[in-house]
PDB file with one MODEL, atoms N, CA, C and O in Angstrom:
MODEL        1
ATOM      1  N   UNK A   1      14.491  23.622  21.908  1.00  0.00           N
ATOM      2  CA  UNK A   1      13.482  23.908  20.915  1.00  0.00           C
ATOM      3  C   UNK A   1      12.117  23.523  21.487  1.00  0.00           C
ATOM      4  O   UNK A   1      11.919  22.340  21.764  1.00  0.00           O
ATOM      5  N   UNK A   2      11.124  24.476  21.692  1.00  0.00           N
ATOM      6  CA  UNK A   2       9.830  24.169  22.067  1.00  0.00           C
ATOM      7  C   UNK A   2       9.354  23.324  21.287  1.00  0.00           C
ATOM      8  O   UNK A   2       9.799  23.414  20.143  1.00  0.00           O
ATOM      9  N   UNK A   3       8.094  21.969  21.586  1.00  0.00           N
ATOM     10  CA  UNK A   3       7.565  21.447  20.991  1.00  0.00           C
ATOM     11  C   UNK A   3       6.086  21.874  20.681  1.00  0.00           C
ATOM     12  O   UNK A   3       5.326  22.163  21.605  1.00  0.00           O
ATOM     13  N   UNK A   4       5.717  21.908  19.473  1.00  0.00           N
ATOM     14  CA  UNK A   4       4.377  22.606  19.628  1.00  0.00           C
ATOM     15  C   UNK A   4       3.338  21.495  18.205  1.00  0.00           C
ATOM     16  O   UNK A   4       3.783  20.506  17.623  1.00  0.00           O
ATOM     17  N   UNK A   5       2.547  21.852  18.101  1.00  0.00           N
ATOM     18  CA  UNK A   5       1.541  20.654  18.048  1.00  0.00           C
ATOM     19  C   UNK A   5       1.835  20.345  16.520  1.00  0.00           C
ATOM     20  O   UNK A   5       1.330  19.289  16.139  1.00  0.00           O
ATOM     21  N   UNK A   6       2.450  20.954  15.705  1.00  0.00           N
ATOM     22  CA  UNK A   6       3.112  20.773  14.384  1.00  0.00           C
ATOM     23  C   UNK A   6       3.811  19.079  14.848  1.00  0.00           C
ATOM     24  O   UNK A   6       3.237  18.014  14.623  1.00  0.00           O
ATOM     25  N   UNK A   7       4.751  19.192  15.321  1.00  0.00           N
ATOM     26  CA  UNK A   7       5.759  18.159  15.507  1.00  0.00           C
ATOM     27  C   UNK A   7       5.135  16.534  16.176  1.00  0.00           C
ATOM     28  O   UNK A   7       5.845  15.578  16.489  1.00  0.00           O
ATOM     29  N   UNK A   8       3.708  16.612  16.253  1.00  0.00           N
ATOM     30  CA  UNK A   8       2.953  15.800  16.667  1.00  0.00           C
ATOM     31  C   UNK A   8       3.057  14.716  15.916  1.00  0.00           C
ATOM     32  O   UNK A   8       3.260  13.652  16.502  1.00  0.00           O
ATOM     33  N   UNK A   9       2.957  14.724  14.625  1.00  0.00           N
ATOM     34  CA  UNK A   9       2.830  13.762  13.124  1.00  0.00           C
ATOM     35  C   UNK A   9       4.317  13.429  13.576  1.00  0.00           C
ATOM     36  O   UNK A   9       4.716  12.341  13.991  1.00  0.00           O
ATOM     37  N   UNK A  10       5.054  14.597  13.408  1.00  0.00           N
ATOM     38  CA  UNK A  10       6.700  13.717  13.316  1.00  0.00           C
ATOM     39  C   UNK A  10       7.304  12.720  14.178  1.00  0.00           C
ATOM     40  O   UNK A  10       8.154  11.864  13.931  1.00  0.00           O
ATOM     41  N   UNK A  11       6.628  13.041  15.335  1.00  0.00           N
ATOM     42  CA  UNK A  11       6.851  11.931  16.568  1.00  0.00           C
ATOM     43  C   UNK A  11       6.778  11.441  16.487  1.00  0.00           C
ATOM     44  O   UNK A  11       7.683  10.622  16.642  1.00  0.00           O
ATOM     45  N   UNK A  12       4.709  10.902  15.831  1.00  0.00           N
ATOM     46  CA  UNK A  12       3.929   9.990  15.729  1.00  0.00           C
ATOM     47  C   UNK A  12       5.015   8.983  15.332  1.00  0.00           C
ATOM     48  O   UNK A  12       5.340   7.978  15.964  1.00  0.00           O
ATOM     49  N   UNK A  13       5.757   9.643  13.627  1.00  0.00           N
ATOM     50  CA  UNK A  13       6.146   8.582  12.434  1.00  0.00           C
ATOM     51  C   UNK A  13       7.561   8.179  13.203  1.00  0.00           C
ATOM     52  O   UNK A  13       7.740   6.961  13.214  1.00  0.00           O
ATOM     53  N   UNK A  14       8.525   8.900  13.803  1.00  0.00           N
ATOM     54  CA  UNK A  14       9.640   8.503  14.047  1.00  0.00           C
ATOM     55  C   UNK A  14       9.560   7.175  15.433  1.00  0.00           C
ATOM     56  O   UNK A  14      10.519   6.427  15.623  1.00  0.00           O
ATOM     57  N   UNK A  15       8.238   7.088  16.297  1.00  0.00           N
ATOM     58  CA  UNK A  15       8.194   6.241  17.423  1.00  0.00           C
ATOM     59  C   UNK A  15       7.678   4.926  16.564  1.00  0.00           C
ATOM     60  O   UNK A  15       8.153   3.854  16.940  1.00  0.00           O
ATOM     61  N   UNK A  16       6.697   4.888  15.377  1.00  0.00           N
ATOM     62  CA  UNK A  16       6.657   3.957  14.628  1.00  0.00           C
ATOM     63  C   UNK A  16       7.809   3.393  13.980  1.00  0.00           C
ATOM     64  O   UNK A  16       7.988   2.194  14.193  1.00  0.00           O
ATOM     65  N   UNK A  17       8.922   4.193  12.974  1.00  0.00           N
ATOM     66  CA  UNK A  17       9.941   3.695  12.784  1.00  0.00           C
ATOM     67  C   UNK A  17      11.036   3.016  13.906  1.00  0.00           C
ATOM     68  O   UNK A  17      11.813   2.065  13.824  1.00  0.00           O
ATOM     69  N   UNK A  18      10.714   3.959  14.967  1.00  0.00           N
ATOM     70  CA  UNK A  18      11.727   2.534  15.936  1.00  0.00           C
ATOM     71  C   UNK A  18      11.190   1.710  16.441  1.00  0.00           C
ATOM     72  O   UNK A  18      11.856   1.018  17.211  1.00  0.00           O
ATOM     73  N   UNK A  19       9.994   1.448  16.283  1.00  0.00           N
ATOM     74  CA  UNK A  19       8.848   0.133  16.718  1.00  0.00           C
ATOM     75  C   UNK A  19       9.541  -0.944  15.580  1.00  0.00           C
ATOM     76  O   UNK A  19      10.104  -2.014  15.813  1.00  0.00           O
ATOM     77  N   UNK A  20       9.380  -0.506  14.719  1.00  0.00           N
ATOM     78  CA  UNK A  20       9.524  -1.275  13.510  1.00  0.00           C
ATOM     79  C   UNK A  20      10.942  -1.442  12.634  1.00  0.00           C
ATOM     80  O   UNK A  20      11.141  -1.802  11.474  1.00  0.00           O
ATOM     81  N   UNK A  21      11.894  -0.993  13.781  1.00  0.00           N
ATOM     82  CA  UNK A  21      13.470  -0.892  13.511  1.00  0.00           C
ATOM     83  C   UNK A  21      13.858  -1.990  12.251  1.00  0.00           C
ATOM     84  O   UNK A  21      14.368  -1.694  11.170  1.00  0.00           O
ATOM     85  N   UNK A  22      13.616  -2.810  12.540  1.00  0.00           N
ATOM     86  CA  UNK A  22      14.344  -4.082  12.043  1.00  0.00           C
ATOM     87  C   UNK A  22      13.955  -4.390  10.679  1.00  0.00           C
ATOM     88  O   UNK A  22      14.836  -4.461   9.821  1.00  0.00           O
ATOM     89  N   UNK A  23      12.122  -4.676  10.228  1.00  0.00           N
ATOM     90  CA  UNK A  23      11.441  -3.884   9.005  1.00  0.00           C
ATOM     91  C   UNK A  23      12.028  -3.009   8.835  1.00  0.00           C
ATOM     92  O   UNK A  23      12.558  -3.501   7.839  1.00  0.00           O
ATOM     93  N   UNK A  24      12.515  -1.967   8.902  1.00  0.00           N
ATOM     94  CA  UNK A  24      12.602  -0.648   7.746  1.00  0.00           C
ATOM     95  C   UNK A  24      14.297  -1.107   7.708  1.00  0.00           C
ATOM     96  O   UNK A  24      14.920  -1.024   6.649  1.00  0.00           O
ATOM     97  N   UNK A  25      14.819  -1.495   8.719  1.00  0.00           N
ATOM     98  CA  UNK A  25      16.367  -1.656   8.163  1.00  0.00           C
ATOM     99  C   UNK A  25      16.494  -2.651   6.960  1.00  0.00           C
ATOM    100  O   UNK A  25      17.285  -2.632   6.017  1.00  0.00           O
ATOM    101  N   UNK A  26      15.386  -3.613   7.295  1.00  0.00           N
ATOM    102  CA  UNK A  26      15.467  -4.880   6.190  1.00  0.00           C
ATOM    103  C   UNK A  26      14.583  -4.137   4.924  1.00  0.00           C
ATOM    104  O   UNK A  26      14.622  -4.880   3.943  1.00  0.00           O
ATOM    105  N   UNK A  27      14.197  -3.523   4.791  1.00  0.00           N
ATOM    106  CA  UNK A  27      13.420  -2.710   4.011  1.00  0.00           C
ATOM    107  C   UNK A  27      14.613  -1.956   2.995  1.00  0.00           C
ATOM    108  O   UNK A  27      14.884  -2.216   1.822  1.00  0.00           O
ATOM    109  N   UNK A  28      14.886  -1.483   3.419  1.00  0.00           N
ATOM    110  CA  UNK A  28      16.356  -0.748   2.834  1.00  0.00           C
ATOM    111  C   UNK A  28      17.634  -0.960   2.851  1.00  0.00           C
ATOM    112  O   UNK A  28      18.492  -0.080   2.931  1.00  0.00           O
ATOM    113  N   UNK A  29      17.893  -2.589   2.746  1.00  0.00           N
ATOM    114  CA  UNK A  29      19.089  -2.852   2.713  1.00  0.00           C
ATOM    115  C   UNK A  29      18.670  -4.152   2.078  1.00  0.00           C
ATOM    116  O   UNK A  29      19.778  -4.687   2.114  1.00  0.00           O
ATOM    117  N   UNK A  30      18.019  -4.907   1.614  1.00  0.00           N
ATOM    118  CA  UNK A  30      17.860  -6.307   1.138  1.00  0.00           C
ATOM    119  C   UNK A  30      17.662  -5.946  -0.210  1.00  0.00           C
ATOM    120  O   UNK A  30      17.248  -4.839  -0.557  1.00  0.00           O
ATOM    121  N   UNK A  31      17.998  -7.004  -1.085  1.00  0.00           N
ATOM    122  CA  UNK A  31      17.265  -6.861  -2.610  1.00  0.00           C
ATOM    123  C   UNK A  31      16.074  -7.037  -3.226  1.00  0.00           C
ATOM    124  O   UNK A  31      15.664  -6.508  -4.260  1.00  0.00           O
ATOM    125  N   UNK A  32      15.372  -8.087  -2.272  1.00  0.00           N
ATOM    126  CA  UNK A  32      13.941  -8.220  -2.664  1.00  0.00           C
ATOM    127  C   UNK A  32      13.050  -7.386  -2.692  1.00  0.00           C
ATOM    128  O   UNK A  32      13.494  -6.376  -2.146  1.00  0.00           O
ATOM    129  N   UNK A  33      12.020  -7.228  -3.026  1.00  0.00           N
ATOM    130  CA  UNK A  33      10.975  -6.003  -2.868  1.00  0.00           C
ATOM    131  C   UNK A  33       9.631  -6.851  -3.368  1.00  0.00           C
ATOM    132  O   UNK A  33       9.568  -7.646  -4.305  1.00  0.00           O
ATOM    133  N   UNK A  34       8.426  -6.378  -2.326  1.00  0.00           N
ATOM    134  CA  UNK A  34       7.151  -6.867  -2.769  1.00  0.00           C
ATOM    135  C   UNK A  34       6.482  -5.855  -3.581  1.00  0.00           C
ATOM    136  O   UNK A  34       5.278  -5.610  -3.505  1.00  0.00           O
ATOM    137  N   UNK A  35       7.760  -4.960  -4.787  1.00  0.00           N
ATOM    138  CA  UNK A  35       6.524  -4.045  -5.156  1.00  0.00           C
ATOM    139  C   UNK A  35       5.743  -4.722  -6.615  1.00  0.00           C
ATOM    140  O   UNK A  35       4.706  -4.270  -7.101  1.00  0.00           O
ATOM    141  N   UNK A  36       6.374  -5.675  -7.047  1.00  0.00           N
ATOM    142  CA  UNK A  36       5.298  -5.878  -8.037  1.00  0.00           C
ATOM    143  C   UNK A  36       3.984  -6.506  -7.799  1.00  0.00           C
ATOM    144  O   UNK A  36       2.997  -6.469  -8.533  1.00  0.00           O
ATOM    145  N   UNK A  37       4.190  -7.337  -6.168  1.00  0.00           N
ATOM    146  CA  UNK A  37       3.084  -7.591  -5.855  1.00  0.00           C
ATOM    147  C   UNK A  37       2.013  -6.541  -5.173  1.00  0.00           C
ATOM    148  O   UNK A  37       0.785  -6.603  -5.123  1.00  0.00           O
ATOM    149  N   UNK A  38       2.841  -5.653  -4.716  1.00  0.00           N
ATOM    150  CA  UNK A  38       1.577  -4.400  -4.747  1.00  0.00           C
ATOM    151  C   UNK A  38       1.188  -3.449  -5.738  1.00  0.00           C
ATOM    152  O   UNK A  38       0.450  -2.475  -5.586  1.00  0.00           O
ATOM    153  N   UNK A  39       1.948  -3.962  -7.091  1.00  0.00           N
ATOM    154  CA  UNK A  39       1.727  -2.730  -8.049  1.00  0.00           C
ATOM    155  C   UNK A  39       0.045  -3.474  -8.893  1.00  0.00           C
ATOM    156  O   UNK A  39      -0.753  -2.824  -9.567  1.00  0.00           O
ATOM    157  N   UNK A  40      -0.070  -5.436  -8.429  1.00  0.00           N
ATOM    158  CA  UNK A  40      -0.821  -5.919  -8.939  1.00  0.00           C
ATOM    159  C   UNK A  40      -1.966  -5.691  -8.279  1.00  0.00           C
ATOM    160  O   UNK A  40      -3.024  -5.620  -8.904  1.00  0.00           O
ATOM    161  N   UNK A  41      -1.914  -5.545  -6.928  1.00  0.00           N
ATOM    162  CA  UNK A  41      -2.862  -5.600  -5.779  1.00  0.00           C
ATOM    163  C   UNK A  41      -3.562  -4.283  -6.449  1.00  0.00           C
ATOM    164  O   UNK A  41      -4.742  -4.346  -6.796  1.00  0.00           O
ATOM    165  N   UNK A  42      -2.944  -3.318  -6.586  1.00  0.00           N
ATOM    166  CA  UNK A  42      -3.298  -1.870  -7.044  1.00  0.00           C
ATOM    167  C   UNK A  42      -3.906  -1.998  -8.270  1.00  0.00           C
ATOM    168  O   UNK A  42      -4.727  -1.107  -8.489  1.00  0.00           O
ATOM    169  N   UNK A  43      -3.751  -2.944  -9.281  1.00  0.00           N
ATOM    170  CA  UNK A  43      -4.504  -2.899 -10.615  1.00  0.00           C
ATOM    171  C   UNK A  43      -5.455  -3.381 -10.310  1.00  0.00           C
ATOM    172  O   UNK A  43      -6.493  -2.737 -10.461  1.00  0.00           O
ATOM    173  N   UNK A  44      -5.500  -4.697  -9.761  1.00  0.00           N
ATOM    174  CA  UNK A  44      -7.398  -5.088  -9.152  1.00  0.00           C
ATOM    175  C   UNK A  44      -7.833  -4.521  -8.381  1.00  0.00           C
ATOM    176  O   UNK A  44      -9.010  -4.801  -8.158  1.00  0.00           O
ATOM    177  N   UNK A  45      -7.298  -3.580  -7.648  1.00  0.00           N
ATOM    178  CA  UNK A  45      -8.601  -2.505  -7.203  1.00  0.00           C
ATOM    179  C   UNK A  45      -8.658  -1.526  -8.036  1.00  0.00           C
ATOM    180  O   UNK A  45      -9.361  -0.757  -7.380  1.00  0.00           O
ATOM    181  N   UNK A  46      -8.502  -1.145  -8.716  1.00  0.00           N
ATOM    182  CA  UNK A  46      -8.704  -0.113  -9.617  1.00  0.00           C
ATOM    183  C   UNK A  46     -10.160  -0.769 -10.631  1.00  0.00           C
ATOM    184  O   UNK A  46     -11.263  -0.310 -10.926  1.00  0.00           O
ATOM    185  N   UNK A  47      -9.418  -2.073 -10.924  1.00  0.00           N
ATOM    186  CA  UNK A  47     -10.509  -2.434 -12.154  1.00  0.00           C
ATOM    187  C   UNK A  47     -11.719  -2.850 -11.441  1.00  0.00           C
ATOM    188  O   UNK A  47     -12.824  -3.018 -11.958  1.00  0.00           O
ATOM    189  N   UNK A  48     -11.433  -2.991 -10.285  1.00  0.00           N
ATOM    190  CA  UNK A  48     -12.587  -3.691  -9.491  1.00  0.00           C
ATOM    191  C   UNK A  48     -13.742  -1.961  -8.950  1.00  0.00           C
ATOM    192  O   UNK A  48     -14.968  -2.004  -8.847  1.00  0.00           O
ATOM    193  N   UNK A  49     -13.005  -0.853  -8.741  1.00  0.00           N
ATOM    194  CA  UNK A  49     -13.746   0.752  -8.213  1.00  0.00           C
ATOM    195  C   UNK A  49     -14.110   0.813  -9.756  1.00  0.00           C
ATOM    196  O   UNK A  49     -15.277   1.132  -9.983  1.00  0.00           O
ATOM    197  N   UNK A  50     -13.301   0.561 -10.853  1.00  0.00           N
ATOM    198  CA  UNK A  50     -14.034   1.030 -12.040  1.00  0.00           C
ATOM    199  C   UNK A  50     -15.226   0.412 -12.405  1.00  0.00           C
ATOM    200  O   UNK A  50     -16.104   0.995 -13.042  1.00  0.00           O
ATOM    201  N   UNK A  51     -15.307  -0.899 -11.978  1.00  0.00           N
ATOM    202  CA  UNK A  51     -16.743  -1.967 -12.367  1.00  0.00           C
ATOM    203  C   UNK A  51     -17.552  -1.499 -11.113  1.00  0.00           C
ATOM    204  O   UNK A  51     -18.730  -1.846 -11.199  1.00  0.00           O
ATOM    205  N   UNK A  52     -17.285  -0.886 -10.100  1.00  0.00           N
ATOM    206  CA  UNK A  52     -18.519  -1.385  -8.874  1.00  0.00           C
ATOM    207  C   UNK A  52     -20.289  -0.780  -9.243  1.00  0.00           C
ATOM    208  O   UNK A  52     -20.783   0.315  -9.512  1.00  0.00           O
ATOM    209  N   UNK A  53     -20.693  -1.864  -9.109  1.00  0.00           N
ATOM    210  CA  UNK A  53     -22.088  -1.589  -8.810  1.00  0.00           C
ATOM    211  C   UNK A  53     -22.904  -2.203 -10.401  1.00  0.00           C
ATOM    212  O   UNK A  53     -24.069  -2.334 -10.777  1.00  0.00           O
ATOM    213  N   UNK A  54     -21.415  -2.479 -11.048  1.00  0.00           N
ATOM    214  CA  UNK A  54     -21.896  -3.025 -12.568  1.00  0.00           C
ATOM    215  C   UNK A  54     -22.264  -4.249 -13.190  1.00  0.00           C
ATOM    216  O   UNK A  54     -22.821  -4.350 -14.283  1.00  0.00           O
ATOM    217  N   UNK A  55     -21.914  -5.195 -12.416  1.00  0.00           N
ATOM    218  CA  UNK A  55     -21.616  -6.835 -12.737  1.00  0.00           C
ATOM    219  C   UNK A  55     -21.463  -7.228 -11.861  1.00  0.00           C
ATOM    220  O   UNK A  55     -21.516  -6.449 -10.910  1.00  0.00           O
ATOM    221  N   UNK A  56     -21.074  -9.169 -11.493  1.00  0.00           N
ATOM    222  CA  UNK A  56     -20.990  -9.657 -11.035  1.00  0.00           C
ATOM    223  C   UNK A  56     -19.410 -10.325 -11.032  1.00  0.00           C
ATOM    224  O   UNK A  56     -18.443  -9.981 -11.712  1.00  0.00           O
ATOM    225  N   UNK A  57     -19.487 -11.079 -10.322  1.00  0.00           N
ATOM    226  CA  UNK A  57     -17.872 -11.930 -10.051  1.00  0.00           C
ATOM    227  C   UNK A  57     -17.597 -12.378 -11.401  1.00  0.00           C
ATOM    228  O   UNK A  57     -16.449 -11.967 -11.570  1.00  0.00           O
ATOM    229  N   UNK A  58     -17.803 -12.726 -12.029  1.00  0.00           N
ATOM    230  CA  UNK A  58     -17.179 -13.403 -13.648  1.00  0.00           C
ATOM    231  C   UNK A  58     -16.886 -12.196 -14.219  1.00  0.00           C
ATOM    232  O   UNK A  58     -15.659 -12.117 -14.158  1.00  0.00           O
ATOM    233  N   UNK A  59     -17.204 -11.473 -14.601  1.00  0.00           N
ATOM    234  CA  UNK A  59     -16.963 -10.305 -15.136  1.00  0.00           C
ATOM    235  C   UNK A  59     -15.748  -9.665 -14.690  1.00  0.00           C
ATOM    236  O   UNK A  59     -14.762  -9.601 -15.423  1.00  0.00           O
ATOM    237  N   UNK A  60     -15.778  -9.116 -13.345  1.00  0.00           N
ATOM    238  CA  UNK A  60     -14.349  -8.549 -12.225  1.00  0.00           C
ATOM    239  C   UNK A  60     -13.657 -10.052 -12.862  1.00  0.00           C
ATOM    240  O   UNK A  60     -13.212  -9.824 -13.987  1.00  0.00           O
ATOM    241  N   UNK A  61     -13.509 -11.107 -12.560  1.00  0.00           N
ATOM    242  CA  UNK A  61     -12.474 -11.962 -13.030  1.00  0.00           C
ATOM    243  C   UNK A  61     -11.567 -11.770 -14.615  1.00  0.00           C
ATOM    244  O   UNK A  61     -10.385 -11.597 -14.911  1.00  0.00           O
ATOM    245  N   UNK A  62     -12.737 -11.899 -15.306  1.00  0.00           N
ATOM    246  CA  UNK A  62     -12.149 -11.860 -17.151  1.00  0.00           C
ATOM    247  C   UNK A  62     -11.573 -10.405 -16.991  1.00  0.00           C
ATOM    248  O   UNK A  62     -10.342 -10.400 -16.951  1.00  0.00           O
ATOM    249  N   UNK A  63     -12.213  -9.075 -16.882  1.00  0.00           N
ATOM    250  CA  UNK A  63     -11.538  -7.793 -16.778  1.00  0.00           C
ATOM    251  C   UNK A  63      -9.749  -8.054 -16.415  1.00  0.00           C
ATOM    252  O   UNK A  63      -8.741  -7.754 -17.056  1.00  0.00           O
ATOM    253  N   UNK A  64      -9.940  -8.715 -15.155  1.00  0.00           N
ATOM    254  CA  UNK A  64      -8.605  -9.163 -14.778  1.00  0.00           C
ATOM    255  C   UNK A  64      -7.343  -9.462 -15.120  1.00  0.00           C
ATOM    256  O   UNK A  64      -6.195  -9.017 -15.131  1.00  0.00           O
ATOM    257  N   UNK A  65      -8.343 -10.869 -15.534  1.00  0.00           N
ATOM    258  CA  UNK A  65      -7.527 -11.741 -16.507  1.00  0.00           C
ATOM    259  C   UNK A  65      -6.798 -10.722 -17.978  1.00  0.00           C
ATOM    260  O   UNK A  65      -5.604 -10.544 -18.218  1.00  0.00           O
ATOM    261  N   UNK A  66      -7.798 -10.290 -18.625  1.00  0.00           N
ATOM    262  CA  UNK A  66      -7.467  -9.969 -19.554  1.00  0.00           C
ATOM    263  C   UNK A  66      -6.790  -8.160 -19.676  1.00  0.00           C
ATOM    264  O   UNK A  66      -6.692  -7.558 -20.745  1.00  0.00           O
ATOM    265  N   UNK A  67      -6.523  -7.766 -18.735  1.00  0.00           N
ATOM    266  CA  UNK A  67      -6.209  -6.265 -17.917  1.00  0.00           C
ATOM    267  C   UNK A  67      -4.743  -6.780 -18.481  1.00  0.00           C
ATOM    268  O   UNK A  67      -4.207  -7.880 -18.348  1.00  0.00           O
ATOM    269  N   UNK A  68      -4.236  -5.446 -19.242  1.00  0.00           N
ATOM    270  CA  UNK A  68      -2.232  -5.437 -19.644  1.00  0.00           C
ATOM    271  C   UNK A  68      -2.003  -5.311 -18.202  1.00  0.00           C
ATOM    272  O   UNK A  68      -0.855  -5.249 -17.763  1.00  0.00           O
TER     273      UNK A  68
ENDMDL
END
């Protein structure tokens, strides 16, 4: 099968996944997961792009704090 410049990305991702063999095996086979800590990481930047340019640090904090 010729390789042609399409298959460039796929390389890219598959030479990263065997860089990182051991991560993605532990990735998909353990029970833990850091996604609620990135689902939080993701709410303070959100509330933080929705305030920019509006307030100061106390403000981004209470939003926070008080964010469901």
């Amino acid at each position: 099968m010729p390789r042609t410049r399409d298959s460039k990305p796929l390389r890219s991702l598959a030479r990263g996944l065997r860089q990182d063999f051991d991560a993605v095996t532990a990735g998909l086979t353990l029970e833990w997961s850091s996604g609620r800590v990135e689902g939080n990481v993701n709410r303070v930047k959100r509330i933080k792009r929705d305030g920019y340019g509006r307030a100061g640090f106390d403000l981004l904090r209470r939003q926070i704090l008080l964010a469901d």
